[in-house]
GROMACS .gro file of C-alpha atoms in nm:
model
  206
    1MET     CA    1   3.139   0.840  -8.355
    2PRO     CA    2   2.889   0.810  -8.103
    3HIS     CA    3   2.931   0.617  -7.811
    4TYR     CA    4   2.680   0.415  -7.539
    5LEU     CA    5   2.592   0.468  -7.159
    6VAL     CA    6   2.409   0.237  -7.067
    7LEU     CA    7   2.208   0.208  -6.724
    8LEU     CA    8   2.046  -0.126  -6.620
    9ARG     CA    9   1.853  -0.178  -6.321
   10HIS     CA   10   1.854  -0.553  -6.192
   11GLY     CA   11   1.609  -0.810  -6.278
   12GLN     CA   12   1.308  -0.835  -6.099
   13SER     CA   13   1.481  -1.022  -5.698
   14ARG     CA   14   1.303  -1.225  -5.461
   15TRP     CA   15   1.237  -0.950  -5.244
   16ASN     CA   16   1.076  -0.696  -5.532
   17LEU     CA   17   0.850  -1.045  -5.622
   18GLU     CA   18   0.732  -1.062  -5.186
   19ASN     CA   19   0.662  -0.652  -5.214
   20LYS     CA   20   0.906  -0.580  -4.972
   21PHE     CA   21   1.166  -0.319  -4.870
   22THR     CA   22   1.503  -0.459  -5.011
   23GLY     CA   23   1.802  -0.190  -4.960
   24PHE     CA   24   2.164  -0.358  -4.885
   25HIS     CA   25   1.993  -0.687  -4.815
   26ASP     CA   26   2.191  -0.866  -5.035
   27ILE     CA   27   1.897  -1.095  -5.198
   28ASP     CA   28   1.890  -1.326  -5.518
   29LEU     CA   29   1.739  -1.265  -5.823
   30SER     CA   30   1.421  -1.436  -5.923
   31GLU     CA   31   1.360  -1.610  -6.199
   32ALA     CA   32   1.132  -1.391  -6.387
   33GLY     CA   33   1.440  -1.163  -6.285
   34VAL     CA   34   1.767  -1.441  -6.440
   35LYS     CA   35   1.473  -1.369  -6.759
   36GLU     CA   36   1.495  -1.024  -6.777
   37ALA     CA   37   1.844  -1.018  -6.701
   38GLU     CA   38   1.947  -1.279  -7.053
   39ASN     CA   39   1.671  -1.065  -7.231
   40ALA     CA   40   1.864  -0.777  -7.196
   41GLY     CA   41   2.229  -0.882  -7.298
   42LYS     CA   42   2.011  -1.009  -7.608
   43LEU     CA   43   1.866  -0.669  -7.617
   44LEU     CA   44   2.181  -0.564  -7.669
   45LYS     CA   45   2.336  -0.727  -7.921
   46LYS     CA   46   2.031  -0.687  -8.151
   47ALA     CA   47   2.169  -0.300  -8.091
   48GLY     CA   48   2.519  -0.369  -8.147
   49ILE     CA   49   2.603  -0.217  -7.820
   50ARG     CA   50   2.982  -0.385  -7.712
   51PHE     CA   51   3.099  -0.268  -7.410
   52ASP     CA   52   3.427  -0.131  -7.275
   53ARG     CA   53   3.375  -0.160  -6.907
   54VAL     CA   54   3.120  -0.237  -6.678
   55PHE     CA   55   3.013  -0.126  -6.361
   56THR     CA   56   2.782  -0.247  -6.094
   57SER     CA   57   2.670  -0.308  -5.720
   58THR     CA   58   2.895  -0.500  -5.452
   59LEU     CA   59   2.547  -0.656  -5.435
   60LEU     CA   60   2.397  -1.028  -5.607
   61ARG     CA   61   2.117  -0.943  -5.722
   62ALA     CA   62   2.216  -0.609  -5.984
   63ASN     CA   63   2.639  -0.790  -6.014
   64ARG     CA   64   2.462  -1.150  -6.178
   65THR     CA   65   2.214  -0.893  -6.372
   66ALA     CA   66   2.540  -0.792  -6.452
   67ARG     CA   67   2.689  -1.110  -6.612
   68LEU     CA   68   2.381  -1.295  -6.755
   69ALA     CA   69   2.287  -1.009  -6.953
   70LEU     CA   70   2.716  -0.972  -7.141
   71GLU     CA   71   2.638  -1.372  -7.090
   72SER     CA   72   2.379  -1.387  -7.306
   73ALA     CA   73   2.556  -1.022  -7.579
   74GLY     CA   74   2.783  -1.231  -7.618
   75GLN     CA   75   2.941  -1.069  -7.392
   76GLY     CA   76   3.169  -1.299  -7.121
   77ASP     CA   77   3.444  -1.229  -7.161
   78LEU     CA   78   3.439  -0.879  -6.939
   79ILE     CA   79   3.314  -1.019  -6.636
   80ALA     CA   80   3.654  -1.140  -6.462
   81SER     CA   81   3.741  -0.756  -6.584
   82MET     CA   82   3.395  -0.602  -6.486
   83ILE     CA   83   3.436  -0.339  -6.106
   84ALA     CA   84   3.239  -0.370  -5.854
   85HIS     CA   85   3.168  -0.115  -5.559
   86ASP     CA   86   2.968  -0.046  -5.228
   87ASP     CA   87   2.905   0.373  -5.398
   88LEU     CA   88   2.632   0.164  -5.663
   89ARG     CA   89   2.412  -0.035  -5.420
   90GLU     CA   90   2.066   0.073  -5.367
   91ARG     CA   91   1.932   0.330  -5.102
   92ASP     CA   92   1.953   0.194  -4.743
   93TYR     CA   93   1.591   0.150  -4.607
   94GLY     CA   94   1.695   0.088  -4.328
   95ASP     CA   95   1.425   0.032  -4.012
   96LEU     CA   96   1.204  -0.078  -4.269
   97THR     CA   97   1.429  -0.303  -4.421
   98GLY     CA   98   1.271  -0.659  -4.479
   99LEU     CA   99   0.916  -0.496  -4.413
  100ASP     CA  100   0.583  -0.555  -4.760
  101LYS     CA  101   0.467  -0.229  -4.866
  102ASP     CA  102   0.120  -0.238  -4.782
  103GLN     CA  103   0.185  -0.380  -4.498
  104THR     CA  104   0.440  -0.130  -4.358
  105ARG     CA  105   0.122   0.158  -4.561
  106ALA     CA  106  -0.107  -0.009  -4.296
  107LYS     CA  107   0.076   0.092  -3.952
  108TYR     CA  108   0.263   0.449  -4.055
  109GLY     CA  109   0.021   0.579  -4.321
  110ALA     CA  110   0.008   0.582  -4.674
  111GLU     CA  111   0.131   0.935  -4.751
  112GLN     CA  112   0.395   0.867  -4.526
  113VAL     CA  113   0.559   0.530  -4.696
  114HIS     CA  114   0.517   0.723  -5.013
  115ILE     CA  115   0.719   1.019  -4.819
  116TRP     CA  116   1.041   0.831  -4.729
  117ARG     CA  117   0.956   0.612  -5.079
  118ARG     CA  118   0.978   0.928  -5.295
  119SER     CA  119   1.062   1.246  -5.074
  120TYR     CA  120   1.406   1.374  -5.247
  121ASP     CA  121   1.534   1.441  -4.898
  122VAL     CA  122   1.383   1.286  -4.615
  123PRO     CA  123   1.529   0.979  -4.525
  124PRO     CA  124   1.307   0.652  -4.414
  125PRO     CA  125   1.392   0.584  -3.992
  126GLY     CA  126   1.795   0.459  -3.973
  127GLY     CA  127   1.802   0.440  -4.405
  128GLU     CA  128   1.890   0.691  -4.694
  129CYS     CA  129   1.674   0.957  -4.872
  130LEU     CA  130   1.782   0.951  -5.233
  131LYS     CA  131   1.979   1.299  -5.196
  132ASP     CA  132   2.218   1.062  -4.952
  133VAL     CA  133   2.227   0.844  -5.273
  134VAL     CA  134   2.326   1.145  -5.496
  135GLU     CA  135   2.613   1.249  -5.254
  136ARG     CA  136   2.793   0.867  -5.286
  137VAL     CA  137   2.785   0.803  -5.658
  138GLY     CA  138   2.785   1.135  -5.786
  139PRO     CA  139   3.153   1.125  -5.632
  140TYR     CA  140   3.198   0.757  -5.780
  141TYR     CA  141   3.072   0.865  -6.127
  142THR     CA  142   3.259   1.214  -6.115
  143LYS     CA  143   3.635   0.938  -6.058
  144ASN     CA  144   3.629   0.668  -6.167
  145ILE     CA  145   3.369   0.639  -6.467
  146LYS     CA  146   3.310   1.010  -6.673
  147PRO     CA  147   3.713   1.024  -6.718
  148LEU     CA  148   3.567   0.698  -6.957
  149LEU     CA  149   3.313   0.791  -7.141
  150ASP     CA  150   3.535   1.155  -7.239
  151GLN     CA  151   3.742   0.860  -7.405
  152ASP     CA  152   3.450   0.782  -7.554
  153LYS     CA  153   3.465   0.433  -7.434
  154ASN     CA  154   3.124   0.206  -7.386
  155ILE     CA  155   3.040   0.202  -7.070
  156LEU     CA  156   2.680  -0.052  -6.916
  157ILE     CA  157   2.621  -0.003  -6.499
  158ALA     CA  158   2.438  -0.260  -6.361
  159ALA     CA  159   2.308  -0.074  -6.065
  160HIS     CA  160   1.914  -0.046  -5.906
  161GLY     CA  161   1.617   0.226  -5.839
  162ASN     CA  162   1.767   0.482  -5.646
  163SER     CA  163   2.100   0.427  -5.802
  164LEU     CA  164   2.071   0.458  -6.108
  165ARG     CA  165   1.766   0.690  -6.034
  166ALA     CA  166   2.118   0.881  -5.833
  167LEU     CA  167   2.288   0.863  -6.136
  168LEU     CA  168   2.042   1.046  -6.376
  169ILE     CA  169   2.046   1.372  -6.157
  170VAL     CA  170   2.477   1.282  -6.179
  171LEU     CA  171   2.425   1.320  -6.521
  172GLY     CA  172   2.169   1.626  -6.544
  173VAL     CA  173   1.892   1.499  -6.732
  174GLU     CA  174   1.739   1.484  -6.412
  175THR     CA  175   1.688   1.727  -6.133
  176PRO     CA  176   1.517   1.712  -5.767
  177GLU     CA  177   1.262   1.792  -5.859
  178SER     CA  178   1.189   1.566  -6.198
  179ILE     CA  179   1.251   1.322  -6.029
  180ASN     CA  180   1.030   1.105  -5.901
  181ALA     CA  181   0.867   1.102  -6.247
  182ALA     CA  182   1.106   0.867  -6.426
  183GLU     CA  183   1.084   0.536  -6.390
  184ILE     CA  184   1.376   0.289  -6.439
  185PRO     CA  185   1.226  -0.140  -6.554
  186THR     CA  186   1.386  -0.402  -6.423
  187GLY     CA  187   1.528  -0.542  -6.681
  188VAL     CA  188   1.484  -0.232  -6.988
  189PRO     CA  189   1.860  -0.150  -7.066
  190LEU     CA  190   1.825   0.289  -7.027
  191VAL     CA  191   2.086   0.361  -7.302
  192PHE     CA  192   2.233   0.737  -7.393
  193GLU     CA  193   2.442   0.815  -7.663
  194MET     CA  194   2.743   1.039  -7.633
  195GLU     CA  195   2.969   1.226  -7.814
  196GLY     CA  196   3.266   1.403  -7.723
  197GLY     CA  197   3.114   1.242  -7.349
  198ARG     CA  198   2.808   1.406  -7.397
  199ILE     CA  199   2.408   1.306  -7.442
  200ILE     CA  200   2.289   1.376  -7.731
  201LYS     CA  201   1.988   1.133  -7.692
  202ARG     CA  202   1.850   0.808  -7.463
  203ASN     CA  203   1.573   0.518  -7.531
  204PHE     CA  204   1.502   0.239  -7.372
  205LEU     CA  205   1.596  -0.104  -7.556
  206GLN     CA  206   1.290  -0.246  -7.654
   0.00000   0.00000   0.00000
């Protein structure tokens, strides 16, 4: 029988809406983000996926997304046992945190900002690159989540664009060279169908 790993990027946050670098800053969902999280739950319910364990970032926008999605999916009983951990947080944008992305491009140049945002191993000033995120997400996944998948459990991970992109590398479905092309929309469940801990296929729920 197949089992499932579902990755869910948080719904739109207020700073997503305002086009700001967010990183570790603990900002809440926008109104649209709340609706995205609730819709994610409806999609999961329609797909018939019931979870055994839920993991989330410690940041509000991710764990609130998990709570809203679970309630909408009719699985609110899992909220009390949800596990939140710092290792699943968004990447730290350092000195860019809180800055408007367009203004940052005007100040530093579009090419430099693109390197900071998309380079695998070049961090923004005072922040983390994606490689740094892989190095904290990877051990956490291996120790806490993979053993459950090896037991054929259904797992939901609600986190952030970059921590989930890092996880795609950890899972072996993307590489540092291919990850730039991998987009994870806000509030859209990415489902990995698995057998015996191995990935059989993946798709976004629509």
